[in-house]
Tab-separated table of N, CA and C in Angstrom:
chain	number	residue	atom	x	y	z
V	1	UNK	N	-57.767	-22.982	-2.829
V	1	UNK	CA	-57.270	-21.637	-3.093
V	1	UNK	C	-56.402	-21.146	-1.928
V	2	UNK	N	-56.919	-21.547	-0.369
V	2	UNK	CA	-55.951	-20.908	0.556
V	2	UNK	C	-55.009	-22.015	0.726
V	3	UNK	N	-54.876	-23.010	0.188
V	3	UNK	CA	-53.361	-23.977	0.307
V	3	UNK	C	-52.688	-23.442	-0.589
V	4	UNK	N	-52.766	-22.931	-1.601
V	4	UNK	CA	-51.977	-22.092	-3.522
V	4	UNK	C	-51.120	-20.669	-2.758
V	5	UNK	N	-52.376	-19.753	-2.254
V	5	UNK	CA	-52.107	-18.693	-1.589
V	5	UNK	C	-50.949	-19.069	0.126
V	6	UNK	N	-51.033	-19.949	0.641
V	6	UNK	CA	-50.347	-20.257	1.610
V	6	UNK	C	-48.782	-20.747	0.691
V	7	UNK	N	-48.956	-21.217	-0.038
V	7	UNK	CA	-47.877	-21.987	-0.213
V	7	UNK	C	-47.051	-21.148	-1.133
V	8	UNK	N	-47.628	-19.509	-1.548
V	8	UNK	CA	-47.050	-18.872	-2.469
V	8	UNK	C	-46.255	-17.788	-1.501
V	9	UNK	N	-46.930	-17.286	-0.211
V	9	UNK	CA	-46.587	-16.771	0.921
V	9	UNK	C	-45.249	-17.233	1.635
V	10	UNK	N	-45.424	-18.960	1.127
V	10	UNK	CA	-44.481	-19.843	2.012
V	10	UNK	C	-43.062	-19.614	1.060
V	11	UNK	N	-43.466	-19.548	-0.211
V	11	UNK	CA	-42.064	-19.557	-1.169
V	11	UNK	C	-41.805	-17.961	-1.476
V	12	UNK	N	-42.369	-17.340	-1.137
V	12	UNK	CA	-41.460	-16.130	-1.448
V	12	UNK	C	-41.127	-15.720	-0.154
V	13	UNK	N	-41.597	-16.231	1.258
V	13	UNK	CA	-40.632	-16.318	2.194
V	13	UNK	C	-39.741	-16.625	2.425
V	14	UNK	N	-39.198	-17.824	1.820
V	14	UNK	CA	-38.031	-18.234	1.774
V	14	UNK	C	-37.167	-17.609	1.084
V	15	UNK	N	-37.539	-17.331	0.185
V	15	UNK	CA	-36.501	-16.981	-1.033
V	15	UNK	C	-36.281	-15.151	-0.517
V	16	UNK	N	-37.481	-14.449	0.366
V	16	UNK	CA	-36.651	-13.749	0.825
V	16	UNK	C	-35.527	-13.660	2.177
V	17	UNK	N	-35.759	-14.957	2.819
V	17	UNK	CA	-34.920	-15.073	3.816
V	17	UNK	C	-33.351	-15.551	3.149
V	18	UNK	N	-33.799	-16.463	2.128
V	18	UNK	CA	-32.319	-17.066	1.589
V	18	UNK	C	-31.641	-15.892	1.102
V	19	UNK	N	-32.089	-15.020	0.498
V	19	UNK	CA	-31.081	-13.531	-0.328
V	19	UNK	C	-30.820	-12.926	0.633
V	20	UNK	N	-31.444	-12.827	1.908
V	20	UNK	CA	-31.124	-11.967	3.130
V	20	UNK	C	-29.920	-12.619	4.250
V	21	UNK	N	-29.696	-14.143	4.051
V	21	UNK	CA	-29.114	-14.810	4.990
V	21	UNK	C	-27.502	-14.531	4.250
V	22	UNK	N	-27.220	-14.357	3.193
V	22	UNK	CA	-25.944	-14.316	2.733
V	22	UNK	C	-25.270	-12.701	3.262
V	23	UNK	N	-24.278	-13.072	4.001
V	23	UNK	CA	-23.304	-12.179	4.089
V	23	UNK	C	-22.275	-11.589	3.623
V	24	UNK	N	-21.661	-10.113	3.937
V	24	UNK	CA	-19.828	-9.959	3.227
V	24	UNK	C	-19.337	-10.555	4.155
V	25	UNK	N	-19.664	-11.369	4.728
V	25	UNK	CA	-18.404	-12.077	5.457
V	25	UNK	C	-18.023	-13.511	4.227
V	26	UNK	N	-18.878	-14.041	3.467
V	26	UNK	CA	-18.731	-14.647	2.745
V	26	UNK	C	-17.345	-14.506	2.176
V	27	UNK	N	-16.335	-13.453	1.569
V	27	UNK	CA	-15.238	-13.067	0.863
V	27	UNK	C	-14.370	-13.114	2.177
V	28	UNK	N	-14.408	-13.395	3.365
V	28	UNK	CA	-13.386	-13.653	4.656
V	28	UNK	C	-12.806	-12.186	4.451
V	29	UNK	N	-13.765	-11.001	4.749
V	29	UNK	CA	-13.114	-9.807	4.492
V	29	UNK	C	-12.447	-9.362	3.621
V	30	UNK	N	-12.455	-9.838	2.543
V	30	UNK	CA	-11.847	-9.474	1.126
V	30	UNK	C	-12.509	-8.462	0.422
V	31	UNK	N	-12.613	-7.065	0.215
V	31	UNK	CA	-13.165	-6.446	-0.737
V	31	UNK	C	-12.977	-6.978	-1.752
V	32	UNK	N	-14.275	-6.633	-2.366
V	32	UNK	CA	-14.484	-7.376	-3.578
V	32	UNK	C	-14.677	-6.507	-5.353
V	33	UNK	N	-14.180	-4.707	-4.865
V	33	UNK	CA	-14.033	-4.101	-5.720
V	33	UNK	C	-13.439	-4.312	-6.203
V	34	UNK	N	-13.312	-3.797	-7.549
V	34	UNK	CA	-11.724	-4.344	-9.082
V	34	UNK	C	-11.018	-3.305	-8.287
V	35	UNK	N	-9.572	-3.617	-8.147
V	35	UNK	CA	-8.496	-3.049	-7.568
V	35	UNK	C	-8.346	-1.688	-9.175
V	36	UNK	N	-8.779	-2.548	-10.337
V	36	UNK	CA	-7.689	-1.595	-11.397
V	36	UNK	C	-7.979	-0.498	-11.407
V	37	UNK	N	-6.995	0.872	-11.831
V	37	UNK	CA	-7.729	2.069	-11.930
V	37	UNK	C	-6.856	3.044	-11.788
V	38	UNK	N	-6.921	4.164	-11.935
V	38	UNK	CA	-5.716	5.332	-11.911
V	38	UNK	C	-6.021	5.949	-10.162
V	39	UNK	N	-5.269	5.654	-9.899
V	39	UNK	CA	-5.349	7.020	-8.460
V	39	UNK	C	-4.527	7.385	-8.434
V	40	UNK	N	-4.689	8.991	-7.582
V	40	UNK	CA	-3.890	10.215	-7.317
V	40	UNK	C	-3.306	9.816	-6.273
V	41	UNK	N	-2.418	10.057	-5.862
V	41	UNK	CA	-1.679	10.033	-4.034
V	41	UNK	C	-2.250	11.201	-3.376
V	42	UNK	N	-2.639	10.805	-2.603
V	42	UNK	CA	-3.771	11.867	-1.709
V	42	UNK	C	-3.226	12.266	-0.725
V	43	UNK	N	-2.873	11.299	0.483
V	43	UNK	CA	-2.235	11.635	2.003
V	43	UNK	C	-0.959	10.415	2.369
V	44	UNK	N	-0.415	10.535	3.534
V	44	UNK	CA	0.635	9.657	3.510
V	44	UNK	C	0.264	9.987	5.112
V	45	UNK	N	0.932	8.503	5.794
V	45	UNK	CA	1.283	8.897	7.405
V	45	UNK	C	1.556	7.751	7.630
V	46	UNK	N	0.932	7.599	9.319
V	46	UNK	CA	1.225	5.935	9.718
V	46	UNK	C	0.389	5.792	10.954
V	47	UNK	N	0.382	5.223	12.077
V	47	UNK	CA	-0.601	5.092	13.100
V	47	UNK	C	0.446	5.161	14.284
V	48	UNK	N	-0.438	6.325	15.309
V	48	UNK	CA	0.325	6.205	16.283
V	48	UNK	C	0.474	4.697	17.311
V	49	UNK	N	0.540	4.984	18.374
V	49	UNK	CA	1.046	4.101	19.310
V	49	UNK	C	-0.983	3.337	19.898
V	50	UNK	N	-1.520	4.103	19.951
V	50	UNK	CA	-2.712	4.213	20.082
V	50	UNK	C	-3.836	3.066	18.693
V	51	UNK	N	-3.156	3.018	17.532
V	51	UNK	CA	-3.467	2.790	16.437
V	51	UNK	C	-4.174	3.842	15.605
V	52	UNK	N	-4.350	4.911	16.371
V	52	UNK	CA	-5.076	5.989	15.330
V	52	UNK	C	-4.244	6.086	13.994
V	53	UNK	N	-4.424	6.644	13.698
V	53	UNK	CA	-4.019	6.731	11.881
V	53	UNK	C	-3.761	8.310	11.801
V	54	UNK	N	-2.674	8.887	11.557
V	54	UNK	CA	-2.061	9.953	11.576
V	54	UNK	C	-1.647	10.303	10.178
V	55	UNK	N	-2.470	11.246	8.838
V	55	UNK	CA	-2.366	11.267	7.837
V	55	UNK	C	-2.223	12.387	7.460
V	56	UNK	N	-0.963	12.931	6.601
V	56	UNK	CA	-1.176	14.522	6.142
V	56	UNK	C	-1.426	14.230	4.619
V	57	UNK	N	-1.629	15.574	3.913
V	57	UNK	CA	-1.211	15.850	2.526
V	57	UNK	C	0.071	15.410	2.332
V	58	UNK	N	0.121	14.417	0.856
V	58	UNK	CA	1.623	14.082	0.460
V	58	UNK	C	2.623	14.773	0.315
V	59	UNK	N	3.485	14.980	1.043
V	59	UNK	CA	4.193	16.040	0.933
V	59	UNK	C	5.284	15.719	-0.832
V	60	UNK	N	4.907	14.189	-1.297
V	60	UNK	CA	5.492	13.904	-2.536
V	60	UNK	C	5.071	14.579	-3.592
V	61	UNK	N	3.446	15.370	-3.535
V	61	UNK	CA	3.222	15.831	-4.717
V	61	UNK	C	3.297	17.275	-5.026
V	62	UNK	N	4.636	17.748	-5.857
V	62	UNK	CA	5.171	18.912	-6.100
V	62	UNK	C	4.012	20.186	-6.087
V	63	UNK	N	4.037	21.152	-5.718
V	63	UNK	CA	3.461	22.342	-5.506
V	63	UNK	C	3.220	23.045	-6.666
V	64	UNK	N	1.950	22.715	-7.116
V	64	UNK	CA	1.133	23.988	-8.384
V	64	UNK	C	1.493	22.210	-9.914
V	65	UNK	N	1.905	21.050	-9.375
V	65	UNK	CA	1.829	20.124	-10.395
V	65	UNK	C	0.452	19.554	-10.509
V	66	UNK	N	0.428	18.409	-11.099
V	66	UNK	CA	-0.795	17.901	-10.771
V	66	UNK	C	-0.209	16.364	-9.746
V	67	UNK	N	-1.324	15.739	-9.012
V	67	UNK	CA	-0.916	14.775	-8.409
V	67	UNK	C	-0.089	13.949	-8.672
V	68	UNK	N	0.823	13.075	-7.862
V	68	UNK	CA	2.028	11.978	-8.310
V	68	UNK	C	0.848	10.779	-8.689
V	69	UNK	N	0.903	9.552	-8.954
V	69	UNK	CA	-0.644	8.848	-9.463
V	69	UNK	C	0.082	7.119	-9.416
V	70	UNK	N	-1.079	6.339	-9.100
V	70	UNK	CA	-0.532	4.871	-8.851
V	70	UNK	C	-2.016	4.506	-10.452
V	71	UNK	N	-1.199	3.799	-10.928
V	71	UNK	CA	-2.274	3.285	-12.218
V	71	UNK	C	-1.968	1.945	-12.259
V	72	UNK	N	-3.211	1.045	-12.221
V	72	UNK	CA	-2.910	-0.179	-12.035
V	72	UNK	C	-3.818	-0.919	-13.177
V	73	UNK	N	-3.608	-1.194	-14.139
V	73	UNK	CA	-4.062	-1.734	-14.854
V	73	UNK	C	-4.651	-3.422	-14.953
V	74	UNK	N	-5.694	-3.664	-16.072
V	74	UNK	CA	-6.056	-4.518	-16.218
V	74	UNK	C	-5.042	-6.048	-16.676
V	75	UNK	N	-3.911	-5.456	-17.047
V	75	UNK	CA	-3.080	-7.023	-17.592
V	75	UNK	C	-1.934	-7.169	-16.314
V	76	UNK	N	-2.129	-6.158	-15.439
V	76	UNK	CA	-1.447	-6.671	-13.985
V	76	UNK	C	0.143	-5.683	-14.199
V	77	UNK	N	-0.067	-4.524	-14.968
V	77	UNK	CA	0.841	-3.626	-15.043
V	77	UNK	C	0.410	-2.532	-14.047
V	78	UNK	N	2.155	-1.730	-13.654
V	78	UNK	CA	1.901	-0.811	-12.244
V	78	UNK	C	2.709	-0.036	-12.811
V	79	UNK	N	1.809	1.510	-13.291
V	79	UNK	CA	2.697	2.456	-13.300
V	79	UNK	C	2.208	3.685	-12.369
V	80	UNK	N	3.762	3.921	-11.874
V	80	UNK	CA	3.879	5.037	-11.126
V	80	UNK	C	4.407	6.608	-11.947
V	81	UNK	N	3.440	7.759	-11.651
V	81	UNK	CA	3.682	8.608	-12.214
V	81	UNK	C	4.026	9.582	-11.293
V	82	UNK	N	5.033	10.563	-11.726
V	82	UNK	CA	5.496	11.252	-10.472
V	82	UNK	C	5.933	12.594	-11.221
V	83	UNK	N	5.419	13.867	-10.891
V	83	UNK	CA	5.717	15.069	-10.658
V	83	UNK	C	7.000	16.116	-10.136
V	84	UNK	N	7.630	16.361	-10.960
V	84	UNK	CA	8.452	17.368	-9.912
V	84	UNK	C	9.145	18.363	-10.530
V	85	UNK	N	9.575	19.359	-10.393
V	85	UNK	CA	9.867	20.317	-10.395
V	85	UNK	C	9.298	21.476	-10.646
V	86	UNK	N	10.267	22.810	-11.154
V	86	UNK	CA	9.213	24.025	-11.324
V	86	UNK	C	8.348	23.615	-12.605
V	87	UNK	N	8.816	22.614	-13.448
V	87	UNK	CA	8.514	22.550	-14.598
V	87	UNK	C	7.113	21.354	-15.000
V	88	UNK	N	7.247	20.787	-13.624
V	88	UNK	CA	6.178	19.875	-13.469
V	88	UNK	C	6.644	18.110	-14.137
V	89	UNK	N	7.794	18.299	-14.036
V	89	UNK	CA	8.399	17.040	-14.888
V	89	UNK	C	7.962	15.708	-14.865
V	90	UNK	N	7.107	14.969	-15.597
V	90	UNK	CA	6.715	14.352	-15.449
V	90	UNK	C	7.318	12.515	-15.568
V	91	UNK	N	7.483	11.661	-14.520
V	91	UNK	CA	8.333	10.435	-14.636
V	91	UNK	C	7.857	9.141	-14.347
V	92	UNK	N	7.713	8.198	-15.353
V	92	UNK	CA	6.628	7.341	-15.183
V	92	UNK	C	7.223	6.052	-15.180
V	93	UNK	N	7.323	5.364	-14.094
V	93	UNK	CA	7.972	4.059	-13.759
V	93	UNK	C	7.375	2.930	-13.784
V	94	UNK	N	7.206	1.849	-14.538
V	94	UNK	CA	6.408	0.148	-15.184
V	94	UNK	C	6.686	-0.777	-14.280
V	95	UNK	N	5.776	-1.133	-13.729
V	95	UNK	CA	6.409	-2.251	-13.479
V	95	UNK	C	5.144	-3.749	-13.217
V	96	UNK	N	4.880	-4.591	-12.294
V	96	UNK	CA	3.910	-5.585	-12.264
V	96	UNK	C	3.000	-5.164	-10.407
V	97	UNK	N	2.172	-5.474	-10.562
V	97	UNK	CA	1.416	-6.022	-9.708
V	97	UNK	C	0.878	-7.376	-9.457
V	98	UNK	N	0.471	-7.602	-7.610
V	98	UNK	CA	0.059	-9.068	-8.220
V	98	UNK	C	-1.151	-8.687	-6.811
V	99	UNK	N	-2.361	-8.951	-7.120
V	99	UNK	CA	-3.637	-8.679	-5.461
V	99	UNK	C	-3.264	-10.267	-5.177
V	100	UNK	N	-3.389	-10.404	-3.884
V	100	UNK	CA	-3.948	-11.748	-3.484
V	100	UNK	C	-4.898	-11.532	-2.201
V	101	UNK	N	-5.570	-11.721	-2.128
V	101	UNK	CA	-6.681	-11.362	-1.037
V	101	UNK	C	-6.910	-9.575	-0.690
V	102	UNK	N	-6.510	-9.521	0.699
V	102	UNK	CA	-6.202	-8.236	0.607
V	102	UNK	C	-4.425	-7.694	1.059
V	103	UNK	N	-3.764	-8.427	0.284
V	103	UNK	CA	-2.419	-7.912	-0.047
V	103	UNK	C	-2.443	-7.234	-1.456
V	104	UNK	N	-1.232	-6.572	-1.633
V	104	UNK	CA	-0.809	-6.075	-2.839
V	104	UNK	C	0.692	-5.839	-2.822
V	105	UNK	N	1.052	-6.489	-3.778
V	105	UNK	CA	2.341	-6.361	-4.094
V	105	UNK	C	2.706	-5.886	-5.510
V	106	UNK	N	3.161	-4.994	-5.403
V	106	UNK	CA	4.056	-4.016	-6.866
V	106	UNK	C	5.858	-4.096	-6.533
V	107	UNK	N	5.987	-4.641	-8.052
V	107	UNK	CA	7.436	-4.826	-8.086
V	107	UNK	C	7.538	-3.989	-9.512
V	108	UNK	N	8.999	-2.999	-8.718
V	108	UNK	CA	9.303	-2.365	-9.935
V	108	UNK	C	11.035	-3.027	-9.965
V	109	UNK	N	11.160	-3.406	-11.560
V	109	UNK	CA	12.772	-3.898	-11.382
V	109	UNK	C	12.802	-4.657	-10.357
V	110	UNK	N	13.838	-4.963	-9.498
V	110	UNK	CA	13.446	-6.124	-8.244
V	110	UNK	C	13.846	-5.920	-7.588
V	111	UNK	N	12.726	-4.830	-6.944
V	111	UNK	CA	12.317	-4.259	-5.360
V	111	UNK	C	11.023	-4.779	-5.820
V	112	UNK	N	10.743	-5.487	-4.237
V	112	UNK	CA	9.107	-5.807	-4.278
V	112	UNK	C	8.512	-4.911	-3.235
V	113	UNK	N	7.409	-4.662	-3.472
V	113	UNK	CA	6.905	-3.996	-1.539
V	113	UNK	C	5.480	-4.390	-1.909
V	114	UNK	N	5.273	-5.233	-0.399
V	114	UNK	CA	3.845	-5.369	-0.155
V	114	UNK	C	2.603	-4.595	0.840
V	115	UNK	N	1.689	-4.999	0.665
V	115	UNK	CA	0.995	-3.571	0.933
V	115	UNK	C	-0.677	-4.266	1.486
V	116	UNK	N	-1.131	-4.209	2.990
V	116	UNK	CA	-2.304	-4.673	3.056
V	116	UNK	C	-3.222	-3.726	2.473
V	117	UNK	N	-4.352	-4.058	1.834
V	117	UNK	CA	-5.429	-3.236	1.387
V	117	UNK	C	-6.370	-2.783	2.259
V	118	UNK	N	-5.964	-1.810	2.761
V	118	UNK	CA	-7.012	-1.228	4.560
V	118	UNK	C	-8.599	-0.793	3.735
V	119	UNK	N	-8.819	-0.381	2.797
V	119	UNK	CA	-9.437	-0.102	1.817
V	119	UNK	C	-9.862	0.285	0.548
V	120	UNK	N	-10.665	-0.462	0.379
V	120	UNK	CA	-10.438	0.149	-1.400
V	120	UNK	C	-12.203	0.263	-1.586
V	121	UNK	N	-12.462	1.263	-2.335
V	121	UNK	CA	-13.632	1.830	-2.683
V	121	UNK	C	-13.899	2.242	-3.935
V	122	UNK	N	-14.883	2.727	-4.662
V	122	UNK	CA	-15.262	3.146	-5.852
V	122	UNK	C	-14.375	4.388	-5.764
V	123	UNK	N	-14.025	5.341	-4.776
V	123	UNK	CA	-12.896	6.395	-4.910
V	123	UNK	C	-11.858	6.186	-3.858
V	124	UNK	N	-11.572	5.117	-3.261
V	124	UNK	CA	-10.371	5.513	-2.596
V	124	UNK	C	-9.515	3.682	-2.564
V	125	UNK	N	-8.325	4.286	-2.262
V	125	UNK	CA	-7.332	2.684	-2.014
V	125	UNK	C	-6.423	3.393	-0.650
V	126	UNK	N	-6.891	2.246	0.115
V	126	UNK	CA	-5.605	2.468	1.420
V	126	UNK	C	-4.869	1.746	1.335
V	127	UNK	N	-3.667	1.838	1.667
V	127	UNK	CA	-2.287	0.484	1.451
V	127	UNK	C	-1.478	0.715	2.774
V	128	UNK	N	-1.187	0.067	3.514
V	128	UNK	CA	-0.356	0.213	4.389
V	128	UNK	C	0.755	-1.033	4.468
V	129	UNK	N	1.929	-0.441	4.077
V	129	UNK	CA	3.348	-1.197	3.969
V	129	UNK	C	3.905	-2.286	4.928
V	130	UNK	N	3.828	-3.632	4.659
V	130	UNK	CA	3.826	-4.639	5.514
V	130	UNK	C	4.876	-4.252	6.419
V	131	UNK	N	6.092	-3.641	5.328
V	131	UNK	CA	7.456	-3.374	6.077
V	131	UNK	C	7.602	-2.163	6.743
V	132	UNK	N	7.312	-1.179	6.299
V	132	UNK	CA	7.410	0.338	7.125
V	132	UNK	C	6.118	0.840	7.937
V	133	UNK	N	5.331	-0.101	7.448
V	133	UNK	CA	4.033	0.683	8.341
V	133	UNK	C	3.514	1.765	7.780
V	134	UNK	N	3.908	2.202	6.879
V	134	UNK	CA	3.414	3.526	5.850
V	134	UNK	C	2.362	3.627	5.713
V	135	UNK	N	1.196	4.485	6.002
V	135	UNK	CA	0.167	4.055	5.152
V	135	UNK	C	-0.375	5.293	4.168
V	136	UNK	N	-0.686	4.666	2.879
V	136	UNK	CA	-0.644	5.491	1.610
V	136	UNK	C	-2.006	5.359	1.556
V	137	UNK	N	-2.418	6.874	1.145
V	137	UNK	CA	-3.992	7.067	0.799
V	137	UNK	C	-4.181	7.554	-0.785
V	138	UNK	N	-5.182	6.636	-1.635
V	138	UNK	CA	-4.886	7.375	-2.816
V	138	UNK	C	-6.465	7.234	-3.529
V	139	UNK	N	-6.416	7.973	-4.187
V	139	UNK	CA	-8.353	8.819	-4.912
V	139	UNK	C	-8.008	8.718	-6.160
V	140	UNK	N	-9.424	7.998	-6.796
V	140	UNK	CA	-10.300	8.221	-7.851
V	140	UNK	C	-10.366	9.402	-8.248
């Protein structure tokens, strides 16, 4: 009876060390949330000299509209929706996406711009522009 009881001690030890030994380093820093999803454009900036991260309100999204919006769908379509005037005009531009790790690249017509994924969360996506250094904040 105490070899059954030892040896039942012994296997659910393991098996809780084995579920405990796996890491997120496993994905080599890859979030592993679904990228797809509608977000709002939230803040815009870039990082000073320091690397801090220097972010205001978008100054892109028109006053009394509703947010400009990045929608990224499930068949690898990218539409951009954009706001403006007194009238709230609304302008919605198609185009592709493609994730590969934590890059992102959206091509509309053929301009490409790529974009590291600083984060992405159940409410938020950070993108910061390989080429300008931009970095775009956008919400669930």
């Amino acid at each position: 009876m105490k070899t059954r009881n030892f040896l039942y001690v012994l296997a659910l030890s393991f098996g809780l060390f084995a579920a405990t030994s796996c890491s997120n380093e496993d994905n080599e820093g890859e979030t592993i949330v679904p990228i797809q999803g509608k977000y709002e454009l939230s803040k815009v900036g870039t990082a000073d000299s320091n690397g801090n991260e220097v972010l205001v309100n978008a100054p892109q999204n028109a006053s009394g509209c509703s947010k400009d919006y990045l929608e990224l769908k499930l068949s690898n379509v990218a539409v951009i929706g954009d706001y403006s005037g007194e009238s709230c005009n609304k302008t919605e531009t198609t185009g592709t996406y493609v994730r590969s790790h934590n890059d992102l690249t959206i091509t509309i017509g053929t301009t490409s711009t790529t974009s590291d994924i600083m984060n992405l969360t159940n409410k938020e996506l950070k993108l910061k522009d390989k080429a300008t250094g931009i970095i775009t904040v956008y919400t669930r």
